[in-house]
Amino acid sequence: MRNKHKDKGYKGAAQNISGISMRYILELGKSSSILIGKFSSLVLFICLFLVACNEKGYVQRPLPSLEAVNDMANQSFQLDANKIRQHLYRLAKADRDSLVADARTRRYYRDGGNLLWVDRFGTDTRADSLLVYLDAVENMGFSKRVFGVKQIERDLQRLRTLDVDTGIRDINRVAARLEYNLTKAFLRYTAGQHFGFTNPTQIFNRLDIREQDSVRTTYRGLFDVPVKRPPKDFYPTALRKIYNDSVAIFLRESQPQNALYAQLVKHFKGKSLSEVDRVRLLCNIERSRWRQDDYPQNHRKYVLVNVPSFHLDAIEGDSVLTMRMACGTLDTKTPLLNSHIMRMDVNPQWIIPRSIIKKEVIAHAGNTDYFDRHRYFILNRSTGRRVDPCSVSAGMLLTPDYFVVQEGGEGNSLGRIVFRFNNNFSIFIHDTSSKWAFERGNRGVSHGCIRVQKPFELAVFLLKDKDKSLIDKINYSMQADLSKRKDGEEPKPRVDYRRLVNSVKVNPNVPLFITYYTLYPDMAGRIQTYADVYGYDQVLYRYLRNFAI
């Protein structure tokens, strides 16, 4: 049996009458009407009880007249469960809204589900608990209209004051409409707050076309952050929460776990925003709803790359090492992901991605001067041996049988050190030989990798134990001239191979977050604004604008 709420007092005569009528006239589930004689006797008894209560200090209420008592027994005030279900079925059939929560609401009432919000006691504080949250949706840039707040409030008042008659204000129609709209708003709100109102995996991984022909289209992967989506039992569980009087608890549990969500809502609460600022706020609050397995706030030490800021922050406790970074262009965007930095390789060789071979290298197939100038060599995959560039055609370069590799050391596109982390895109954080990129405002210049301004400082940050000997080796290795002497060149400084280091494990691994926020707090907690360099705000807004104020 469901727990029934005890009335904690009345706010006036109208609500008193409502409580009486709901409690004793309106027996849901019974198709037969209550006899007027029994009803009248019952109401007269309660009236005498109210007079006695008044003598004990309760708020004075007017005693209804006999005429009013008889009027209350009128058919206009009788709830009929069968009629309510008929109205609910019609509402479900007429509903054309397209959210998953809307489809779940329709299915529930089309299948004859139990009434959840309205019972023989009327409506209780569960509806009020939901309205408290719905009244605050404008603080996150949403319109109350999306959740039907005005209609819910209007019908709730009508039912509680028995402000009903016929037509659209027929009590059974009002009760059905209230029941349906409360369920729909509850599912919309809790699903959206719990998991986000959009699915970023679907949106961003079907945004940029990689290849397209008459048979199929493939897309670039741009989003690989593990975000949770509603499991199969989410909506049935939510419906049980209503029935079992756990609405307030479930609403609290549905609030986003990302600390940024509360910061953004608090910062902009009550402020008058321009259209541009409102869209920016709406999109960033939505990003903060996406429920992840991990957040920066869970760690004392981590690396954060916020693409729109063009900065990398290496954070440990209250200290932060910040540096400029360059990332992917608009055509070769840096993907968003969570990972852990596991290793750093000094003077790495660069295996050139096939996409770059197609765009840049293939046109120079067989050109030895081009390969020597860029310090490229060709490796036979099966034998592991180098191959003369003159013997490899353009067609051969496009097969998986050959690699094009750039020698490590000065001039390598990866710079003198690369920071490796597991990901599905073959991207890294690395040094660069193109230092000019850090002087630009828009530093979208790479094929997707992240180039950093202070690679040595980042290497030291990643070390758990700041071993001076190891730090010296990393520093020396990043500056030693490892290139071969060419004919006619001056002798090079002798390399101290004892001080060279090739690879250093990062133990423990350091969490890495590559994110995209156009609103984000600095270390002092001040919200900073960044340009929408990839146009992701506008992409999100196309999905969110129907929710907007």
Short mmCIF file of C-alpha atoms in Angstrom, two decimals, residues 133-487:
data_model
loop_
_atom_site.label_atom_id
_atom_site.label_comp_id
_atom_site.label_asym_id
_atom_site.label_seq_id
_atom_site.Cartn_x
_atom_site.Cartn_y
_atom_site.Cartn_z
CA TYR A 133 12.45 22.54 -9.26
CA LEU A 134 10.46 23.52 -12.34
CA ASP A 135 10.14 27.09 -11.09
CA ALA A 136 13.95 27.35 -11.15
CA VAL A 137 14.55 26.19 -14.74
CA GLU A 138 14.86 29.77 -15.98
CA ASN A 139 18.10 30.06 -13.96
CA MET A 140 19.66 27.57 -16.40
CA GLY A 141 18.28 29.28 -19.50
CA PHE A 142 15.21 27.08 -20.00
CA SER A 143 11.60 28.15 -20.39
CA LYS A 144 8.94 26.98 -17.95
CA ARG A 145 6.78 26.50 -21.01
CA VAL A 146 8.84 23.43 -21.94
CA PHE A 147 7.66 21.71 -18.78
CA GLY A 148 4.06 22.98 -18.91
CA VAL A 149 4.41 24.78 -15.58
CA LYS A 150 1.53 27.24 -16.06
CA GLN A 151 -0.96 24.53 -16.98
CA ILE A 152 0.18 22.36 -14.07
CA GLU A 153 -0.20 25.23 -11.61
CA ARG A 154 -3.60 26.17 -13.02
CA ASP A 155 -4.98 22.63 -12.85
CA LEU A 156 -3.47 22.04 -9.41
CA GLN A 157 -5.27 25.12 -8.11
CA ARG A 158 -8.54 24.07 -9.73
CA LEU A 159 -8.40 20.61 -8.22
CA ARG A 160 -7.45 21.83 -4.77
CA THR A 161 -10.14 24.51 -4.66
CA LEU A 162 -12.76 22.54 -6.63
CA ASP A 163 -12.84 25.35 -9.18
CA VAL A 164 -14.42 22.98 -11.70
CA ASP A 165 -17.64 22.68 -13.66
CA THR A 166 -17.99 21.22 -17.16
CA GLY A 167 -16.09 21.15 -20.45
CA ILE A 168 -12.35 21.70 -20.14
CA ARG A 169 -12.87 22.34 -16.42
CA ASP A 170 -14.63 19.03 -15.86
CA ILE A 171 -13.04 17.59 -12.73
CA ASN A 172 -12.08 14.30 -14.37
CA ARG A 173 -10.57 16.12 -17.34
CA VAL A 174 -8.67 18.46 -15.03
CA ALA A 175 -7.39 15.53 -12.97
CA ALA A 176 -6.30 13.64 -16.08
CA ARG A 177 -4.56 16.66 -17.55
CA LEU A 178 -2.76 17.32 -14.27
CA GLU A 179 -1.76 13.67 -13.94
CA TYR A 180 -0.41 13.52 -17.50
CA ASN A 181 1.46 16.82 -17.40
CA LEU A 182 3.06 16.12 -14.02
CA THR A 183 4.39 12.77 -15.24
CA LYS A 184 5.63 14.23 -18.51
CA ALA A 185 7.36 17.16 -16.78
CA PHE A 186 8.88 14.87 -14.14
CA LEU A 187 10.36 12.47 -16.70
CA ARG A 188 11.60 15.30 -18.91
CA TYR A 189 13.26 17.11 -16.03
CA THR A 190 14.85 14.13 -14.24
CA ALA A 191 16.13 12.48 -17.43
CA GLY A 192 17.54 15.78 -18.71
CA GLN A 193 19.17 16.78 -15.44
CA HIS A 194 20.50 13.30 -14.83
CA PHE A 195 22.01 12.66 -18.28
CA GLY A 196 21.71 15.88 -20.28
CA PHE A 197 19.04 17.00 -22.71
CA THR A 198 21.30 16.10 -25.66
CA ASN A 199 23.45 13.11 -26.58
CA PRO A 200 26.95 14.47 -27.40
CA THR A 201 28.21 11.16 -28.76
CA GLN A 202 25.56 11.14 -31.47
CA ILE A 203 25.77 14.86 -32.19
CA PHE A 204 29.51 15.35 -32.53
CA ASN A 205 30.45 12.02 -34.06
CA ARG A 206 28.12 12.69 -36.99
CA LEU A 207 29.24 16.24 -37.59
CA ASP A 208 32.35 16.21 -39.82
CA ILE A 209 32.33 13.96 -42.89
CA ARG A 210 35.55 12.03 -43.41
CA GLU A 211 34.65 10.24 -46.64
CA GLN A 212 31.48 9.99 -48.66
CA ASP A 213 30.42 8.09 -51.76
CA SER A 214 27.22 6.72 -53.23
CA VAL A 215 27.32 3.73 -50.88
CA ARG A 216 28.23 5.10 -47.47
CA THR A 217 29.37 8.09 -45.44
CA THR A 218 31.99 7.96 -42.70
CA TYR A 219 32.52 10.65 -40.09
CA ARG A 220 35.45 11.91 -38.08
CA GLY A 221 35.40 10.97 -34.42
CA LEU A 222 35.24 14.18 -32.40
CA PHE A 223 33.84 13.07 -29.04
CA ASP A 224 35.12 10.13 -27.01
CA VAL A 225 34.26 11.12 -23.45
CA PRO A 226 32.41 8.25 -21.70
CA VAL A 227 29.04 9.77 -20.81
CA LYS A 228 26.20 7.86 -19.23
CA ARG A 229 22.86 7.54 -21.00
CA PRO A 230 19.53 6.50 -19.46
CA PRO A 231 19.57 2.72 -18.88
CA LYS A 232 16.57 0.60 -19.80
CA ASP A 233 15.19 0.70 -16.28
CA PHE A 234 15.55 4.47 -15.79
CA TYR A 235 12.00 5.45 -16.77
CA PRO A 236 10.26 2.54 -14.99
CA THR A 237 12.33 3.43 -11.91
CA ALA A 238 11.33 7.08 -12.18
CA LEU A 239 7.65 6.12 -12.39
CA ARG A 240 8.02 3.92 -9.30
CA LYS A 241 9.60 6.86 -7.47
CA ILE A 242 6.42 8.85 -8.05
CA TYR A 243 4.17 6.02 -6.90
CA ASN A 244 6.29 5.27 -3.84
CA ASP A 245 6.45 8.89 -2.69
CA SER A 246 10.19 9.37 -3.41
CA VAL A 247 9.78 12.33 -5.76
CA ALA A 248 11.80 14.84 -3.70
CA ILE A 249 14.68 12.38 -3.19
CA PHE A 250 14.80 11.43 -6.87
CA LEU A 251 14.78 15.09 -7.93
CA ARG A 252 17.80 15.74 -5.71
CA GLU A 253 19.62 12.69 -7.03
CA SER A 254 19.01 13.82 -10.61
CA GLN A 255 21.00 17.03 -10.25
CA PRO A 256 24.28 17.13 -12.24
CA GLN A 257 27.38 15.86 -10.44
CA ASN A 258 29.80 18.18 -12.23
CA ALA A 259 30.77 21.02 -9.87
CA LEU A 260 30.82 23.38 -12.86
CA TYR A 261 27.03 23.11 -13.19
CA ALA A 262 26.38 24.75 -9.82
CA GLN A 263 29.06 27.39 -10.50
CA LEU A 264 27.49 28.44 -13.79
CA VAL A 265 23.94 28.54 -12.45
CA LYS A 266 25.02 30.52 -9.39
CA HIS A 267 27.17 32.97 -11.36
CA PHE A 268 24.43 33.94 -13.80
CA LYS A 269 21.43 33.68 -11.51
CA GLY A 270 19.28 36.80 -11.72
CA LYS A 271 21.50 38.50 -14.30
CA SER A 272 20.14 40.11 -17.44
CA LEU A 273 21.85 38.43 -20.39
CA SER A 274 22.19 39.35 -24.03
CA GLU A 275 21.05 36.84 -26.64
CA VAL A 276 24.66 35.78 -27.27
CA ASP A 277 25.39 35.35 -23.55
CA ARG A 278 22.17 33.44 -23.00
CA VAL A 279 23.00 30.96 -25.78
CA ARG A 280 26.53 30.55 -24.43
CA LEU A 281 25.21 29.93 -20.91
CA LEU A 282 22.60 27.45 -22.13
CA CYS A 283 25.21 25.41 -24.04
CA ASN A 284 27.81 25.31 -21.27
CA ILE A 285 25.28 24.34 -18.62
CA GLU A 286 24.24 21.51 -20.91
CA ARG A 287 27.86 20.34 -21.20
CA SER A 288 28.11 20.30 -17.43
CA ARG A 289 25.07 17.97 -17.26
CA TRP A 290 26.67 15.17 -19.27
CA ARG A 291 27.29 12.58 -16.62
CA GLN A 292 30.82 11.19 -16.88
CA ASP A 293 32.71 8.46 -15.11
CA ASP A 294 35.35 10.98 -14.06
CA TYR A 295 35.72 14.74 -13.49
CA PRO A 296 38.75 16.98 -12.83
CA GLN A 297 37.33 17.76 -9.38
CA ASN A 298 37.93 14.11 -8.41
CA HIS A 299 41.71 14.54 -8.60
CA ARG A 300 44.38 16.56 -6.87
CA LYS A 301 46.75 16.32 -9.84
CA TYR A 302 45.59 16.41 -13.46
CA VAL A 303 46.07 18.06 -16.85
CA LEU A 304 43.24 20.07 -18.39
CA VAL A 305 43.10 21.19 -22.02
CA ASN A 306 40.14 23.45 -22.76
CA VAL A 307 40.21 23.79 -26.54
CA PRO A 308 38.49 27.22 -26.86
CA SER A 309 40.97 28.77 -24.38
CA PHE A 310 44.02 27.60 -26.38
CA HIS A 311 45.71 26.86 -23.04
CA LEU A 312 46.83 23.78 -21.17
CA ASP A 313 46.68 23.83 -17.37
CA ALA A 314 48.67 21.33 -15.31
CA ILE A 315 47.06 21.44 -11.87
CA GLU A 316 48.24 20.02 -8.56
CA GLY A 317 46.29 21.15 -5.53
CA ASP A 318 46.26 24.94 -5.45
CA SER A 319 49.15 25.37 -7.88
CA VAL A 320 48.80 25.54 -11.64
CA LEU A 321 51.29 25.45 -14.49
CA THR A 322 49.64 27.17 -17.43
CA MET A 323 50.91 27.43 -20.99
CA ARG A 324 49.72 28.26 -24.46
CA MET A 325 48.81 25.36 -26.68
CA ALA A 326 47.95 24.88 -30.33
CA CYS A 327 45.33 22.38 -31.44
CA GLY A 328 43.54 21.07 -34.52
CA THR A 329 42.24 23.30 -37.28
CA LEU A 330 38.55 23.67 -38.08
CA ASP A 331 38.93 20.88 -40.66
CA THR A 332 41.03 18.61 -38.43
CA LYS A 333 39.52 19.29 -35.01
CA THR A 334 41.14 18.03 -31.82
CA PRO A 335 38.78 15.36 -30.43
CA LEU A 336 37.36 15.67 -26.91
CA LEU A 337 38.30 12.84 -24.56
CA ASN A 338 39.33 11.70 -21.09
CA SER A 339 42.49 9.65 -20.64
CA HIS A 340 45.69 9.32 -18.57
CA ILE A 341 49.19 10.41 -19.54
CA MET A 342 51.26 7.23 -19.28
CA ARG A 343 54.63 7.94 -20.84
CA MET A 344 56.83 10.62 -22.33
CA ASP A 345 59.21 9.85 -25.18
CA VAL A 346 62.19 12.11 -25.82
CA ASN A 347 63.33 12.76 -29.41
CA PRO A 348 60.54 10.59 -30.83
CA GLN A 349 60.25 9.45 -34.40
CA TRP A 350 56.98 10.44 -36.07
CA ILE A 351 55.02 7.87 -38.04
CA ILE A 352 53.14 10.08 -40.46
CA PRO A 353 49.36 9.44 -40.47
CA ARG A 354 47.87 8.14 -43.70
CA SER A 355 45.63 11.22 -43.95
CA ILE A 356 48.73 13.45 -44.13
CA ILE A 357 50.41 11.11 -46.61
CA LYS A 358 47.39 11.49 -48.89
CA LYS A 359 47.35 15.28 -48.61
CA GLU A 360 51.05 16.16 -48.53
CA VAL A 361 53.53 13.33 -49.06
CA ILE A 362 52.10 11.34 -51.96
CA ALA A 363 52.69 14.18 -54.42
CA HIS A 364 56.44 13.83 -53.75
CA ALA A 365 56.68 10.05 -54.11
CA GLY A 366 60.07 9.11 -55.52
CA ASN A 367 61.55 12.56 -54.77
CA THR A 368 64.65 11.83 -52.68
CA ASP A 369 65.39 15.52 -52.07
CA TYR A 370 61.93 16.04 -50.55
CA PHE A 371 62.37 13.08 -48.20
CA ASP A 372 65.90 14.17 -47.19
CA ARG A 373 64.82 17.78 -46.61
CA HIS A 374 62.04 16.73 -44.26
CA ARG A 375 64.16 13.95 -42.71
CA TYR A 376 61.60 11.36 -43.82
CA PHE A 377 62.38 7.71 -44.53
CA ILE A 378 60.25 4.81 -45.75
CA LEU A 379 59.99 1.64 -43.72
CA ASN A 380 58.88 -1.72 -45.07
CA ARG A 381 56.41 -2.99 -42.52
CA SER A 382 57.03 -6.71 -43.04
CA THR A 383 60.85 -6.58 -42.99
CA GLY A 384 61.34 -3.58 -40.70
CA ARG A 385 64.00 -2.24 -43.08
CA ARG A 386 64.36 1.13 -44.72
CA VAL A 387 63.49 1.42 -48.40
CA ASP A 388 64.95 3.79 -50.98
CA PRO A 389 62.27 6.47 -51.70
CA CYS A 390 63.01 6.14 -55.42
CA SER A 391 61.78 2.54 -55.37
CA VAL A 392 58.38 3.31 -53.81
CA SER A 393 55.56 4.64 -55.97
CA ALA A 394 52.63 6.80 -54.85
CA GLY A 395 50.34 3.78 -54.96
CA MET A 396 52.69 1.80 -52.72
CA LEU A 397 52.72 4.61 -50.14
CA LEU A 398 48.94 4.30 -49.79
CA THR A 399 49.09 0.63 -48.88
CA PRO A 400 49.58 -0.58 -45.29
CA ASP A 401 52.83 -2.28 -46.38
CA TYR A 402 54.90 0.89 -45.94
CA PHE A 403 55.37 3.52 -43.27
CA VAL A 404 56.64 7.04 -43.80
CA VAL A 405 58.64 8.07 -40.73
CA GLN A 406 60.36 11.29 -39.69
CA GLU A 407 63.68 11.06 -37.83
CA GLY A 408 63.70 12.14 -34.19
CA GLY A 409 65.57 15.18 -32.95
CA GLU A 410 65.71 18.83 -33.96
CA GLY A 411 63.20 19.69 -36.68
CA ASN A 412 60.87 16.77 -35.98
CA SER A 413 57.21 17.78 -36.19
CA LEU A 414 56.63 16.29 -32.73
CA GLY A 415 59.45 18.41 -31.33
CA ARG A 416 61.82 16.99 -28.77
CA ILE A 417 59.30 15.28 -26.50
CA VAL A 418 55.88 13.69 -26.83
CA PHE A 419 53.41 12.87 -24.04
CA ARG A 420 51.49 9.70 -24.79
CA PHE A 421 48.05 8.67 -23.59
CA ASN A 422 45.60 6.01 -24.77
CA ASN A 423 43.04 7.28 -27.28
CA ASN A 424 41.27 6.18 -30.43
CA PHE A 425 42.55 8.99 -32.64
CA SER A 426 46.37 8.59 -32.61
CA ILE A 427 46.80 12.07 -31.18
CA PHE A 428 49.37 13.22 -28.61
CA ILE A 429 50.48 16.20 -26.60
CA HIS A 430 53.90 17.21 -27.85
CA ASP A 431 56.58 19.81 -28.37
CA THR A 432 56.80 21.45 -31.80
CA SER A 433 59.41 22.79 -34.15
CA SER A 434 56.92 25.48 -35.22
CA LYS A 435 57.18 27.84 -32.25
CA TRP A 436 55.55 30.65 -34.25
CA ALA A 437 52.14 29.08 -33.63
CA PHE A 438 52.12 30.25 -30.00
CA GLU A 439 52.18 33.90 -31.06
CA ARG A 440 48.84 33.60 -32.83
CA GLY A 441 45.48 34.41 -31.30
CA ASN A 442 43.64 31.54 -32.96
CA ARG A 443 46.03 28.63 -32.51
CA GLY A 444 44.09 26.04 -34.46
CA VAL A 445 46.98 24.89 -36.67
CA SER A 446 47.55 21.14 -36.18
CA HIS A 447 46.11 17.95 -37.62
CA GLY A 448 44.51 17.19 -34.24
CA CYS A 449 47.46 16.85 -31.87
CA ILE A 450 48.08 19.34 -29.07
CA ARG A 451 51.33 21.32 -29.23
CA VAL A 452 52.53 22.88 -25.99
CA GLN A 453 54.58 26.00 -25.31
CA LYS A 454 56.45 24.64 -22.26
CA PRO A 455 57.16 20.95 -22.90
CA PHE A 456 60.07 20.62 -20.48
CA GLU A 457 58.10 22.22 -17.63
CA LEU A 458 55.21 19.85 -18.35
CA ALA A 459 57.59 16.88 -18.23
CA VAL A 460 58.83 17.93 -14.80
CA PHE A 461 55.24 18.43 -13.59
CA LEU A 462 54.31 14.88 -14.58
CA LEU A 463 57.08 13.33 -12.49
CA LYS A 464 55.93 12.17 -9.08
CA ASP A 465 59.41 12.35 -7.55
CA LYS A 466 61.36 15.35 -8.82
CA ASP A 467 64.58 13.40 -9.23
CA LYS A 468 67.24 15.95 -10.19
CA SER A 469 69.31 13.42 -12.12
CA LEU A 470 66.35 12.36 -14.24
CA ILE A 471 65.27 15.97 -14.79
CA ASP A 472 68.80 16.81 -15.96
CA LYS A 473 68.77 13.88 -18.41
CA ILE A 474 65.42 14.96 -19.87
CA ASN A 475 66.66 18.51 -20.26
CA TYR A 476 69.94 17.42 -21.87
CA SER A 477 68.22 14.96 -24.20
CA MET A 478 65.81 17.63 -25.40
CA GLN A 479 68.70 19.89 -26.42
CA ALA A 480 71.38 17.52 -27.65
CA ASP A 481 72.12 17.66 -31.39
CA LEU A 482 71.57 14.10 -32.56
CA SER A 483 71.66 14.80 -36.28
CA LYS A 484 74.37 13.36 -38.49
CA ARG A 485 77.12 15.66 -39.66
CA LYS A 486 76.78 16.61 -43.31
CA ASP A 487 79.63 17.10 -45.70
#
